[in-house]
Tab-separated table of C-alpha atoms in Angstrom:
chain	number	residue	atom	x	y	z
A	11	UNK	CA	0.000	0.000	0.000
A	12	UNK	CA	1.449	3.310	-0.888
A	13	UNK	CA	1.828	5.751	2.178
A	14	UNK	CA	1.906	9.483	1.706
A	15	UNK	CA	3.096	11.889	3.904
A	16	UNK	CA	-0.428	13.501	4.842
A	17	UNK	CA	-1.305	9.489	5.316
A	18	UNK	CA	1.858	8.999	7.940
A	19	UNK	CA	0.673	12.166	9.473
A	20	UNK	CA	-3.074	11.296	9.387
A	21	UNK	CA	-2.211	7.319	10.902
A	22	UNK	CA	0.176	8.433	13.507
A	23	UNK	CA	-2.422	10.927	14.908
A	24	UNK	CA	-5.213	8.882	14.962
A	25	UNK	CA	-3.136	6.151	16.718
A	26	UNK	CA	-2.207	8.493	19.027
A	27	UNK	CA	-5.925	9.871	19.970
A	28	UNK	CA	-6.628	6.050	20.209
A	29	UNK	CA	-4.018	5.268	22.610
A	30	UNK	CA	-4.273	8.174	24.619
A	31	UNK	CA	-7.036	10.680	24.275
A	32	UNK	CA	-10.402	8.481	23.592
A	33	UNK	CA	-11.033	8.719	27.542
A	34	UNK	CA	-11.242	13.099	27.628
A	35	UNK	CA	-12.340	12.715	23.388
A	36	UNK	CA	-14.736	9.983	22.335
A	37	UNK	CA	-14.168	10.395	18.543
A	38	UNK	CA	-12.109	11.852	15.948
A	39	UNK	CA	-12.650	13.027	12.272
A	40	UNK	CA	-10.971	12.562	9.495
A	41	UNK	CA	-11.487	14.288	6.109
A	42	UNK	CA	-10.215	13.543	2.522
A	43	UNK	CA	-10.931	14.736	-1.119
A	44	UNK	CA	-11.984	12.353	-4.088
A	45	UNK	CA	-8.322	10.386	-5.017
A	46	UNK	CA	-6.844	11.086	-1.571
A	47	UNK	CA	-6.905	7.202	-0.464
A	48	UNK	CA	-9.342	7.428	2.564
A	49	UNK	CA	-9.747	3.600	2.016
A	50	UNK	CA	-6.441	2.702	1.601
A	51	UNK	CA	-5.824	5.009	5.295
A	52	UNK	CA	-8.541	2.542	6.629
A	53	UNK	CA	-6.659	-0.568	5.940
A	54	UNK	CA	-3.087	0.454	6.619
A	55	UNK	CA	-4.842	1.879	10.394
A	56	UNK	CA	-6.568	-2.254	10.562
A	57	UNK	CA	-3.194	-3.393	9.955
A	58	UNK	CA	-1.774	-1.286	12.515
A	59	UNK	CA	-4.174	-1.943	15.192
A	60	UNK	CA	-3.631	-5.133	14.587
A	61	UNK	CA	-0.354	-5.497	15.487
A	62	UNK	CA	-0.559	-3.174	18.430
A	63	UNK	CA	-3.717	-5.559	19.951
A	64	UNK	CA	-4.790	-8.832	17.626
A	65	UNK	CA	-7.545	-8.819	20.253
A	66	UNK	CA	-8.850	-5.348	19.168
A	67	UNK	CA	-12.297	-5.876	17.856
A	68	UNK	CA	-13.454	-2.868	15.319
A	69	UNK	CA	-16.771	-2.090	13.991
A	70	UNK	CA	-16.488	-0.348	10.158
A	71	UNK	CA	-20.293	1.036	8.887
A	72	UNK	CA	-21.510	3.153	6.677
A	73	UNK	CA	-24.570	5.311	5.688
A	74	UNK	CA	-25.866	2.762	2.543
A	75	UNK	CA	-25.456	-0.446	1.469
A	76	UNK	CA	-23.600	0.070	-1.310
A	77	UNK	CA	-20.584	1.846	0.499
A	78	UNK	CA	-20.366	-0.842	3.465
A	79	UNK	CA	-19.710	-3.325	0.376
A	80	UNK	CA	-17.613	-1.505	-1.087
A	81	UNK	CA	-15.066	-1.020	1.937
A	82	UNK	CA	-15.801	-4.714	2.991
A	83	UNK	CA	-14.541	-6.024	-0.672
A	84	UNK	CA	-11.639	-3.534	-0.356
A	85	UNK	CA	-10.408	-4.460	3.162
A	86	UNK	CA	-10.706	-8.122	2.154
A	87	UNK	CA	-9.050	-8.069	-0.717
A	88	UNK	CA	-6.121	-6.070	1.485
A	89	UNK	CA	-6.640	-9.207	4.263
A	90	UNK	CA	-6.820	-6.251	6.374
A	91	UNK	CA	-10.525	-7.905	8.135
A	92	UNK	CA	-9.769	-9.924	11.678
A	93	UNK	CA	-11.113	-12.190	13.712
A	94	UNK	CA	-14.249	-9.862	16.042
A	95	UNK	CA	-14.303	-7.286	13.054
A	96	UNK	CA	-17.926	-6.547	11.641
A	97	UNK	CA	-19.020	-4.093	8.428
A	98	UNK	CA	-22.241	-3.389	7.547
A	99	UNK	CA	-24.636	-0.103	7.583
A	100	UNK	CA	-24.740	2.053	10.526
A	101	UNK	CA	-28.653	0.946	11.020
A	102	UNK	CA	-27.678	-3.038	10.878
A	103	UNK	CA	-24.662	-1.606	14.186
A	104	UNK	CA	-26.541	-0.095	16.098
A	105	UNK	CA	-30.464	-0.372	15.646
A	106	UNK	CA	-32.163	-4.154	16.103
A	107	UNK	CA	-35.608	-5.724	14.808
A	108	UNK	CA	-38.596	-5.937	16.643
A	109	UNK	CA	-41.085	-8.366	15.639
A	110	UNK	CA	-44.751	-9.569	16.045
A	111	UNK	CA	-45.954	-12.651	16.992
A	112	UNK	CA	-45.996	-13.806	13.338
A	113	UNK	CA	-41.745	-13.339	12.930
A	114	UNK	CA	-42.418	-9.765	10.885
A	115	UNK	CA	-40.379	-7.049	11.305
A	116	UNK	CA	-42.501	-4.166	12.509
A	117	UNK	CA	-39.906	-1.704	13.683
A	118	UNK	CA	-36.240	-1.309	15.045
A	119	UNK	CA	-34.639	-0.335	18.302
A	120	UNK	CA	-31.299	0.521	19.647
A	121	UNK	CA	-29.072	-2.199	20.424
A	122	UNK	CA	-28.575	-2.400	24.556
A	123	UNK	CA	-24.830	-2.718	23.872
A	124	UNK	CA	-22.384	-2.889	21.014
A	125	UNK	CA	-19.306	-5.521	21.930
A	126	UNK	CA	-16.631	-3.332	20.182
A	127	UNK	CA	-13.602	-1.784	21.209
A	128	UNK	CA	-13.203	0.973	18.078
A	129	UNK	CA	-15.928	2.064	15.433
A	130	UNK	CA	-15.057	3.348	12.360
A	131	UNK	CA	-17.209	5.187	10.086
A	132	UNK	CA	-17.065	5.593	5.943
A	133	UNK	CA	-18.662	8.361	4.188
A	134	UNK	CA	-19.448	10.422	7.580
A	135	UNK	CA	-20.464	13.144	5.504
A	136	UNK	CA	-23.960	11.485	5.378
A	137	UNK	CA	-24.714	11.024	9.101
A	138	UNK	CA	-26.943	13.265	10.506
A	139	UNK	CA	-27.290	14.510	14.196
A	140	UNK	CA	-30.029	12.014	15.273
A	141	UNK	CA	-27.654	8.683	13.843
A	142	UNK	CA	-24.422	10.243	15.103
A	143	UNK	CA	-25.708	10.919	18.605
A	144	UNK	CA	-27.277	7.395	18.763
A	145	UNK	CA	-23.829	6.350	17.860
A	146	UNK	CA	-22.139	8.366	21.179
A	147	UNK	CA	-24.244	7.281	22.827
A	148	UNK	CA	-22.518	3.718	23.527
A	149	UNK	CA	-19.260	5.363	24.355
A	150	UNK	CA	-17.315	3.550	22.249
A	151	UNK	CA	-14.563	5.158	20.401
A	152	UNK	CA	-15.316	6.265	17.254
A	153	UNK	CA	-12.987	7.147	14.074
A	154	UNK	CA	-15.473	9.436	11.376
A	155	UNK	CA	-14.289	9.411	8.088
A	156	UNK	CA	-15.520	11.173	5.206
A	157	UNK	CA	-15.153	13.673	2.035
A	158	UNK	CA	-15.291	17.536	3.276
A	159	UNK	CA	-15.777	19.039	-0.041
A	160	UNK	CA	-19.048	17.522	-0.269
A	161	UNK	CA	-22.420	19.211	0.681
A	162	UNK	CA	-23.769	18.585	4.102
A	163	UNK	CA	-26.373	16.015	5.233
A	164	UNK	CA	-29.729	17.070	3.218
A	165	UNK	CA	-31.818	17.310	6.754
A	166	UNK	CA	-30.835	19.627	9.258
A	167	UNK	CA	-28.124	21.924	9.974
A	168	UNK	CA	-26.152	19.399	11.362
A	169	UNK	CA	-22.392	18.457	8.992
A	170	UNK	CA	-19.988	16.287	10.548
A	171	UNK	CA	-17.209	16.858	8.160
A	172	UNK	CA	-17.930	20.377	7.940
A	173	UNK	CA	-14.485	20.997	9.346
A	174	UNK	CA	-12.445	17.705	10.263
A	175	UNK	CA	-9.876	17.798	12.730
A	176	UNK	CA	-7.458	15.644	10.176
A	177	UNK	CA	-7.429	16.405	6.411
A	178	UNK	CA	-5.946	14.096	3.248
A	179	UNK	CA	-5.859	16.427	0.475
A	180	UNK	CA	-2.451	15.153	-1.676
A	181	UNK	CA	-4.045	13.173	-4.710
A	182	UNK	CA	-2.969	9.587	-4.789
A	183	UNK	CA	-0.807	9.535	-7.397
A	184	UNK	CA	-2.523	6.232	-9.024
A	185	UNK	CA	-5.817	8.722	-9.488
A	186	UNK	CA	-3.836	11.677	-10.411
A	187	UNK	CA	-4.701	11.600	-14.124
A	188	UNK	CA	-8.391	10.020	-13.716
A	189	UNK	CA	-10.605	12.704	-15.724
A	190	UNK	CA	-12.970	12.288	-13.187
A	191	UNK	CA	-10.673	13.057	-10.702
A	192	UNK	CA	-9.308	15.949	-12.035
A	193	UNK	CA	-12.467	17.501	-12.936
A	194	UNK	CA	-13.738	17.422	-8.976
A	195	UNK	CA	-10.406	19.313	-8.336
A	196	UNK	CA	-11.536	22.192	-11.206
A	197	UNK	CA	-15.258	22.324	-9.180
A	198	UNK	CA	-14.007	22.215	-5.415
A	199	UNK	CA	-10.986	24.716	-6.213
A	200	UNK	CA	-13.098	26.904	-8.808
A	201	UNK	CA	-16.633	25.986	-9.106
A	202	UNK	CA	-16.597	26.337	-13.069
A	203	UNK	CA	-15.900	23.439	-15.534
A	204	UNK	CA	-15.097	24.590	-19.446
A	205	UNK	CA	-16.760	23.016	-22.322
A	206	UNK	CA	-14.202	20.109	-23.514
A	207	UNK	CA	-13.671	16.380	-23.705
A	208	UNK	CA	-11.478	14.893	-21.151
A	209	UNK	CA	-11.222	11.665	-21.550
A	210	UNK	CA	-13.069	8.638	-22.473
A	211	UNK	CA	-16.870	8.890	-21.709
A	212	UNK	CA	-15.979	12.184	-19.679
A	213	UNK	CA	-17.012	15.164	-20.854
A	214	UNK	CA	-18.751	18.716	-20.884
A	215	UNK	CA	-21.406	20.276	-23.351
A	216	UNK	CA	-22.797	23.281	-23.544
A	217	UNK	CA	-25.953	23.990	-23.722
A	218	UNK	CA	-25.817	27.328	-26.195
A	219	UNK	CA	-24.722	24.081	-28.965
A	220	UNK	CA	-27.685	23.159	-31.168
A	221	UNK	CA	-25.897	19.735	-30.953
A	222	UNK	CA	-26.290	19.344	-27.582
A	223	UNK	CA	-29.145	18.309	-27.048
A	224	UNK	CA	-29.603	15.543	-29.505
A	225	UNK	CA	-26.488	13.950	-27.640
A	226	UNK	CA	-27.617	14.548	-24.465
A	227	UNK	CA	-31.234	12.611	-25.619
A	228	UNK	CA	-28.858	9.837	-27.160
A	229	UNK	CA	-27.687	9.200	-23.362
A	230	UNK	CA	-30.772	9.358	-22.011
A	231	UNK	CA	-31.929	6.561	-24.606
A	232	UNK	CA	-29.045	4.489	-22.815
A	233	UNK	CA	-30.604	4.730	-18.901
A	234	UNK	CA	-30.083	1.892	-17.359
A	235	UNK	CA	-29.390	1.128	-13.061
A	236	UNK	CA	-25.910	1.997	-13.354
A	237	UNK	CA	-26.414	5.509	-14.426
A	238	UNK	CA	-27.617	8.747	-12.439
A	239	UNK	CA	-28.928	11.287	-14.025
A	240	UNK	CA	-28.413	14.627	-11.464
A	241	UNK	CA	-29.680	17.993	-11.546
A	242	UNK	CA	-30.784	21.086	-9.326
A	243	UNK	CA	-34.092	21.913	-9.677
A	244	UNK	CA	-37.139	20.046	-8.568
A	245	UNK	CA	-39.236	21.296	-11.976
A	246	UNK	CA	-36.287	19.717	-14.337
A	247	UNK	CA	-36.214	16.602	-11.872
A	248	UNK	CA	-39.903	15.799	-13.052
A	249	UNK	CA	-39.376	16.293	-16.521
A	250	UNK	CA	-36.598	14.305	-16.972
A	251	UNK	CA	-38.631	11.436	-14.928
A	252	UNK	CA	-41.649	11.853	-17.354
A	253	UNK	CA	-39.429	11.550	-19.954
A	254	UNK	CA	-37.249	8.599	-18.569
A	255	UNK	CA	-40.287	6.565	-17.760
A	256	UNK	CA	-41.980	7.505	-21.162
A	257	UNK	CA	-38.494	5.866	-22.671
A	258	UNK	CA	-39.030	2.995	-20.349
A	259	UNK	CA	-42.591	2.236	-21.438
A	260	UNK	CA	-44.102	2.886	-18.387
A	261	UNK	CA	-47.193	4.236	-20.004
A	262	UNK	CA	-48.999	5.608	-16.443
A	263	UNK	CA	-48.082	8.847	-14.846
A	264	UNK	CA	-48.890	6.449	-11.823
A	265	UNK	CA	-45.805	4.551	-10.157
A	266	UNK	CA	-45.938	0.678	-11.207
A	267	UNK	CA	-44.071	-2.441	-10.463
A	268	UNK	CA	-40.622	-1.768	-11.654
A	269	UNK	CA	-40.469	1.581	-10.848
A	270	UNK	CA	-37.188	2.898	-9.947
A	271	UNK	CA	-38.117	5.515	-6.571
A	272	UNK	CA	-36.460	6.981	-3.777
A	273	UNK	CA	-36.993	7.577	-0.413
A	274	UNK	CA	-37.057	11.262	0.723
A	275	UNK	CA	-37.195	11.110	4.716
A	276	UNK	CA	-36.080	9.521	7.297
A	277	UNK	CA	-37.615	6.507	9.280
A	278	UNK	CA	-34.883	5.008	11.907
A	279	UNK	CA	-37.959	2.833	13.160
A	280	UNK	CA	-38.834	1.191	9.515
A	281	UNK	CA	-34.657	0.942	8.769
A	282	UNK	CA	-35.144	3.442	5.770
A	283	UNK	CA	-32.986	6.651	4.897
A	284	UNK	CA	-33.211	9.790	2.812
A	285	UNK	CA	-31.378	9.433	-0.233
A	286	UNK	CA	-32.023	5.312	-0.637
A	287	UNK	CA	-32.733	4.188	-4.121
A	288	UNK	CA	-34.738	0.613	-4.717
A	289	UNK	CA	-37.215	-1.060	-7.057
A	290	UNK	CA	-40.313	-0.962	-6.160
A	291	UNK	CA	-41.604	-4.969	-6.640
A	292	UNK	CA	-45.404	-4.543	-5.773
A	293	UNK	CA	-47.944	-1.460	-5.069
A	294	UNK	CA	-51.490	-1.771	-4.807
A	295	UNK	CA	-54.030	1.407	-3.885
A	296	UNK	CA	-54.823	1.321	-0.438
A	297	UNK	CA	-57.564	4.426	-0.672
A	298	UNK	CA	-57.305	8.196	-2.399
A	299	UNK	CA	-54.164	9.194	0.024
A	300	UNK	CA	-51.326	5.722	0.252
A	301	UNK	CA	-50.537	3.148	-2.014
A	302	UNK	CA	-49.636	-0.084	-0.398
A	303	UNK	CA	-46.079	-0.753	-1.376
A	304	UNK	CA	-42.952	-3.523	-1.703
A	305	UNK	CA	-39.678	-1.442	-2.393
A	306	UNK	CA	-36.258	-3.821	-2.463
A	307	UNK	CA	-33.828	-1.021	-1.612
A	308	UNK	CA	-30.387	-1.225	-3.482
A	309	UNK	CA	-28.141	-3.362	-1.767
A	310	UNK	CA	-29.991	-3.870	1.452
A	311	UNK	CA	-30.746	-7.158	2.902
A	312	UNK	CA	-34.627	-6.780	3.333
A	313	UNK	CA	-37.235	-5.145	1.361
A	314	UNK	CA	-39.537	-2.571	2.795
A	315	UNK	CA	-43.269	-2.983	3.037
A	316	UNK	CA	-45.405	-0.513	4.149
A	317	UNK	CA	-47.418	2.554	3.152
A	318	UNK	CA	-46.564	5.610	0.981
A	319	UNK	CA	-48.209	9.063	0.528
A	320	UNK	CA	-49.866	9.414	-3.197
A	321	UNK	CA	-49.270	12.873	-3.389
A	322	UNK	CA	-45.885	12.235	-2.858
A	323	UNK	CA	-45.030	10.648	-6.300
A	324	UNK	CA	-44.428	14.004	-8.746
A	325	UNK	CA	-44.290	16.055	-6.529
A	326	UNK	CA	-42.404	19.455	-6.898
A	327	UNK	CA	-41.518	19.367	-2.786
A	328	UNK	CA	-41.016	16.766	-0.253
A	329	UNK	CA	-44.447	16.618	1.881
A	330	UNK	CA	-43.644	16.949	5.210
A	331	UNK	CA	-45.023	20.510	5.760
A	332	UNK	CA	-48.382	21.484	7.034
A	333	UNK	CA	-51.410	20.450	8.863
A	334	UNK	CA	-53.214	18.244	5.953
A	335	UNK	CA	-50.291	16.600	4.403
A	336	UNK	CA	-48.377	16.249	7.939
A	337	UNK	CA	-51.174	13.910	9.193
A	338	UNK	CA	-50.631	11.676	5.902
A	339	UNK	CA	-47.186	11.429	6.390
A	340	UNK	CA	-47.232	10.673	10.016
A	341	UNK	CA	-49.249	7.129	8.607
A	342	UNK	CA	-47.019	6.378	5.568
A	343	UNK	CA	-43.656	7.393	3.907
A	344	UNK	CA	-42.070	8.943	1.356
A	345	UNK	CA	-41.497	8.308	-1.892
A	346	UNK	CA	-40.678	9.126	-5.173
A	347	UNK	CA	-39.163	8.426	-8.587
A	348	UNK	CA	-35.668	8.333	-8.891
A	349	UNK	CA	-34.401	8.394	-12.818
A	350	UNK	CA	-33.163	11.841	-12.115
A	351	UNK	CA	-32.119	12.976	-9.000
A	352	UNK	CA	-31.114	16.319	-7.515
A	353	UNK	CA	-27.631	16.313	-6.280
A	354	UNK	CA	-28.744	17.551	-2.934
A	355	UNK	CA	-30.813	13.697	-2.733
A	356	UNK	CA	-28.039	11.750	-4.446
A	357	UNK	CA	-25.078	12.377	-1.976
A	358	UNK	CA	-25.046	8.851	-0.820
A	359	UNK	CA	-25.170	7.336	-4.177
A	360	UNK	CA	-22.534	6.783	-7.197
A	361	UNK	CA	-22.796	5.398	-10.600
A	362	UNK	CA	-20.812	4.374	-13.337
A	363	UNK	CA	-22.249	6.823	-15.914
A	364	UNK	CA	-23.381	9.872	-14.455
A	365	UNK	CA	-25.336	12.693	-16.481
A	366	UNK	CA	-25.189	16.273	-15.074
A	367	UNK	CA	-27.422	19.284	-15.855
A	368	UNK	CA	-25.795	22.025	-14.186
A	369	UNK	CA	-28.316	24.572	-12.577
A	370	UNK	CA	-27.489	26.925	-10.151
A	371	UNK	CA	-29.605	28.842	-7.701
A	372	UNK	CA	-29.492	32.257	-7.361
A	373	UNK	CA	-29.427	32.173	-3.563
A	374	UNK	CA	-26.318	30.127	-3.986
A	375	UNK	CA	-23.197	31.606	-2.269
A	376	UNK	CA	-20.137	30.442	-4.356
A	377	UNK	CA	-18.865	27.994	-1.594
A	378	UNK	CA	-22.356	26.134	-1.867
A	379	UNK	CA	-22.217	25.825	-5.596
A	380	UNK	CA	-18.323	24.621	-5.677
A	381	UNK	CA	-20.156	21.961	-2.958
A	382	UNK	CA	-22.610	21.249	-5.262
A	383	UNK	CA	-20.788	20.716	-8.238
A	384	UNK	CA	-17.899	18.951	-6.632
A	385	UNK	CA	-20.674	16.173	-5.089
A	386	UNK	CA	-22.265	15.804	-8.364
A	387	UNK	CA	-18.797	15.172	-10.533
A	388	UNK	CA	-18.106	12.807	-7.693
A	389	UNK	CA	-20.758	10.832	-7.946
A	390	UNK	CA	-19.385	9.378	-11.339
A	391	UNK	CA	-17.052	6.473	-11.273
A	392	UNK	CA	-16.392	5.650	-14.711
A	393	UNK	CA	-18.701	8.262	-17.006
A	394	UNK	CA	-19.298	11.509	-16.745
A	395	UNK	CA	-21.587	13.997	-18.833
A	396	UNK	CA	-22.302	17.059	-18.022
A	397	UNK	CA	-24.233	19.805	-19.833
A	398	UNK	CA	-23.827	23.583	-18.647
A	399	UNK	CA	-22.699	26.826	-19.761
């Protein structure tokens, strides 16, 4: 594993909050830019720990699915996983099912006790206050890791990473020349990406080019699951999912089996998140406000069932505001399609083709937009398309 010098700095700092500061300081966070090797830090620290205590039992989690597989298969592949270690979401840690009489899940709870001695969490920048105090609140050690050029959580006020006490910002130099990489650099550093191609399947159109859009239309002819298609407003959101499911041949405005939605709030007690994307396998109309529904959420263990607001699906705003619609959502959940997403809603998601309409709003200071654009070029691991000025 290639060590920097930020990474020798980073590891011999957090080994020595870990051996002598957890008791006064229960956690510590660490912050890294896209290409800065937060992963590779993670392994090297196992490897460490290791060696220091073999009976050291540590907890990894993340916000989704997807990113707790995608540490596990890179730890494993680095043999860098021992004996006690678990990874998995932060809800599977720390939250456990309670059932009826008949073996279903009807809700979750906090664990009593977590049999750890360090927890380390990947992509902190998604936690929000209520997780991350549930998480202190077993006072176990915990190392927060996560990307501080990104936009905050999309609830609250509350941003973990808004100003880490440790920072990786040297590019690994085996990502130095990746497009995508170097295009997140040109949106944290200066919020503005020129019209160009950089690289295979990576580039920027504008949208002044008659030409543009007819390409842009050929990629949206391509959707398929392993591309996100981001934007900023909510009113170019639903017209690219009109037009997405049109493509599709869903021929209802009405969500239907197959559906590709996304949960907008929430719901520690039902084990679902803002930001999760799933397949919706079955929906039936309950009456004229829910829809009885079946979602299997992308790369979770267990699908959802439940109720979800009708108005919900369409929708220019997420319903959680006044008297009417807050006594509808206090019975079901929310939901809605998710072929195009705003970037603010797909901050715990990545895909290998991503498709970017860059809109700005005018409230927008200039730090918030160089967040914004920086999450959405992130988001893209192989692909990346973006049409702007």
């Amino acid at each position: 594993m290639d060590i920097s010098s930020d990474k020798k700095l980073a590891i011999k700092n957090i080994l020595n909050w870990y051996a002598k500061e957890t008791g006064n300081k229960q956690f510590i966070t660490l912050g890294g830019y896209a290409g800065t090797g937060k992963t590779t830090l993670i392994a090297i620290l196992r490897k460490l720990l290791f060696k220091q205590d073999p009976k050291l039992k540590v907890a990894f989690a993340a916000f989704t699915g997807k990113a707790a597989r995608v540490l596990k298969n890179y730890l494993k592949e680095n043999d860098v996983l021992y004996k006690g270690d678990s990874i998995g979401t932060i809800h599977s840690l720390i939250y456990s099912v309670i059932e009826n009489e008949q073996h279903e899940i009807i809700g979750w709870k906090n664990k009593e006790e977590l049999k750890v001695d360090l927890i380390i969490i990947d992509e902190a920048s998604m936690v929000d206050q209520k997780i991350w105090l549930d998480l202190l609140s077993y006072n176990i050690p915990i190392l927060a890791v996560g990307d501080h050029g990104q936009l905050p959580p999309v609830n609250g006020q509350f941003n973990l990473m808004e100003n880490p006490e440790i920072k990786l910002e040297e590019i690994h130099r085996q990502v130095a020349d990746n497009p995508i990489i170097k295009l997140s650099i040109e949106a944290r550093k200066y919020g503005r990406i020129k019209v160009g191609n950089y690289g295979k399947g990576v580039r920027k159109l504008s949208k002044n080019d008659p030409e543009s859009q007819e390409i842009i239309e050929n990629y949206l002819q391509q959707y398929n699951q392993d591309t996100l298609i981001l934007c900023g407003y909510n009113n170019t959101r639903i017209k690219l999912n009109n037009y997405l499911r049109t493509l599709l041949g869903f021929e209802s405005a009405l969500p239907q089996a197959g559906d590709r939605v996304i949960c907008l709030r929430n719901k520690q007690q039902k084990a679902i998140f803002n930001g999760m994307l799933g397949t919706l396998q079955r929906i039936v109309s309950q009456d004229e406000n829910f829809y009885e529904v079946k979602i299997l959420f992308d790369d979770e263990e267990q699908d959802f069932e439940g109720l979800a607001v009708k108005k919900q699906f369409g929708s220019t705003t997420s319903l959680n505001f006044g008297k009417e619609l807050r006594a509808l959502t206090l019975k079901a959940e929310l939901f809605d399609f998710a072929y195009a997403l705003t970037v603010h809603k797909a901050q715990g998601s990545q895909a290998s083709r991503v498709i970017l309409f860059e809109e700005r709003f005018k409230q927008m200071s200039d730090l918030d937009w160089r967040r914004w654009l920086y999450t959405a070029v992130t988001r893209a691991e192989d692909e990346l398309i973006i049409l702007g000025d």
